[in-house]
Amino acid sequence: EVTGLMIGEVEDLWDLVALVEYPSLAAFRDMALSPEMAAIEHHRKAGLAGQLNIKTKARA
């Protein structure tokens, strides 16, 4: 179930999907705010150009 669009525009064209599962939203947040992630921020931003980051929730 899609619960939000975190990065990107719905109108963006794409033809490849990668699924990533994190143990929790807190684990994702901790990773995103880590010093290691901050050190590669410029690479991350360049890599996200034209991508969508869609938040989902597993259905029971």
PDB file of C-alpha atoms in Angstrom:
ATOM      1  CA  GLU A   1       0.000   0.000   0.000  1.00  0.00           C
ATOM      2  CA  VAL A   2       1.466   3.368  -1.020  1.00  0.00           C
ATOM      3  CA  THR A   3       1.441   5.795   1.914  1.00  0.00           C
ATOM      4  CA  GLY A   4       3.439   8.709   0.540  1.00  0.00           C
ATOM      5  CA  LEU A   5       5.843  10.148  -2.000  1.00  0.00           C
ATOM      6  CA  MET A   6       9.068  11.208  -0.287  1.00  0.00           C
ATOM      7  CA  ILE A   7      11.230  12.242  -3.271  1.00  0.00           C
ATOM      8  CA  GLY A   8      10.412  13.007  -6.893  1.00  0.00           C
ATOM      9  CA  GLU A   9       7.500  14.048  -9.057  1.00  0.00           C
ATOM     10  CA  VAL A  10       4.743  11.684 -10.148  1.00  0.00           C
ATOM     11  CA  GLU A  11       5.156  12.932 -13.718  1.00  0.00           C
ATOM     12  CA  ASP A  12       8.776  11.689 -13.839  1.00  0.00           C
ATOM     13  CA  LEU A  13       9.311   8.905 -16.371  1.00  0.00           C
ATOM     14  CA  TRP A  14      10.918   5.702 -15.107  1.00  0.00           C
ATOM     15  CA  ASP A  15      11.285   2.120 -16.216  1.00  0.00           C
ATOM     16  CA  LEU A  16      13.217   0.427 -13.397  1.00  0.00           C
ATOM     17  CA  VAL A  17      12.131  -0.433  -9.857  1.00  0.00           C
ATOM     18  CA  ALA A  18      14.167  -1.398  -6.793  1.00  0.00           C
ATOM     19  CA  LEU A  19      12.458  -2.464  -3.572  1.00  0.00           C
ATOM     20  CA  VAL A  20      14.153  -1.887  -0.232  1.00  0.00           C
ATOM     21  CA  GLU A  21      12.801  -2.933   3.161  1.00  0.00           C
ATOM     22  CA  TYR A  22      14.044  -1.380   6.390  1.00  0.00           C
ATOM     23  CA  PRO A  23      13.421  -2.886   9.837  1.00  0.00           C
ATOM     24  CA  SER A  24      11.478   0.241  10.836  1.00  0.00           C
ATOM     25  CA  LEU A  25      10.923   3.881   9.958  1.00  0.00           C
ATOM     26  CA  ALA A  26      13.303   4.723  12.828  1.00  0.00           C
ATOM     27  CA  ALA A  27      16.046   2.576  11.250  1.00  0.00           C
ATOM     28  CA  PHE A  28      15.588   4.389   7.931  1.00  0.00           C
ATOM     29  CA  ARG A  29      15.679   7.764   9.699  1.00  0.00           C
ATOM     30  CA  ASP A  30      18.838   6.805  11.628  1.00  0.00           C
ATOM     31  CA  MET A  31      20.542   5.774   8.392  1.00  0.00           C
ATOM     32  CA  ALA A  32      19.415   8.908   6.555  1.00  0.00           C
ATOM     33  CA  LEU A  33      20.696  11.161   9.349  1.00  0.00           C
ATOM     34  CA  SER A  34      23.970   9.296   9.959  1.00  0.00           C
ATOM     35  CA  PRO A  35      27.394  10.967   9.590  1.00  0.00           C
ATOM     36  CA  GLU A  36      28.232   8.404   6.906  1.00  0.00           C
ATOM     37  CA  MET A  37      25.247   9.493   4.819  1.00  0.00           C
ATOM     38  CA  ALA A  38      26.102  13.161   5.340  1.00  0.00           C
ATOM     39  CA  ALA A  39      29.615  12.489   4.014  1.00  0.00           C
ATOM     40  CA  ILE A  40      28.232  11.236   0.679  1.00  0.00           C
ATOM     41  CA  GLU A  41      25.299  13.664   0.398  1.00  0.00           C
ATOM     42  CA  HIS A  42      26.458  15.105  -2.940  1.00  0.00           C
ATOM     43  CA  HIS A  43      26.623  11.601  -4.467  1.00  0.00           C
ATOM     44  CA  ARG A  44      23.210  10.719  -3.036  1.00  0.00           C
ATOM     45  CA  LYS A  45      21.592  13.846  -4.478  1.00  0.00           C
ATOM     46  CA  ALA A  46      23.134  13.238  -7.907  1.00  0.00           C
ATOM     47  CA  GLY A  47      21.945   9.629  -7.835  1.00  0.00           C
ATOM     48  CA  LEU A  48      18.398  10.634  -6.920  1.00  0.00           C
ATOM     49  CA  ALA A  49      18.003  12.973  -9.888  1.00  0.00           C
ATOM     50  CA  GLY A  50      14.918  11.801 -11.770  1.00  0.00           C
ATOM     51  CA  GLN A  51      14.023   9.120  -9.223  1.00  0.00           C
ATOM     52  CA  LEU A  52      10.980   8.534  -7.063  1.00  0.00           C
ATOM     53  CA  ASN A  53      11.153   7.477  -3.427  1.00  0.00           C
ATOM     54  CA  ILE A  54       7.761   6.016  -2.556  1.00  0.00           C
ATOM     55  CA  LYS A  55       6.851   5.125   1.029  1.00  0.00           C
ATOM     56  CA  THR A  56       4.780   1.960   1.332  1.00  0.00           C
ATOM     57  CA  LYS A  57       3.289  -0.202   4.051  1.00  0.00           C
ATOM     58  CA  ALA A  58       2.895  -3.977   3.856  1.00  0.00           C
ATOM     59  CA  ARG A  59      -0.662  -5.228   3.961  1.00  0.00           C
ATOM     60  CA  ALA A  60      -1.444  -7.846   6.582  1.00  0.00           C
TER      61      ALA A  60
END
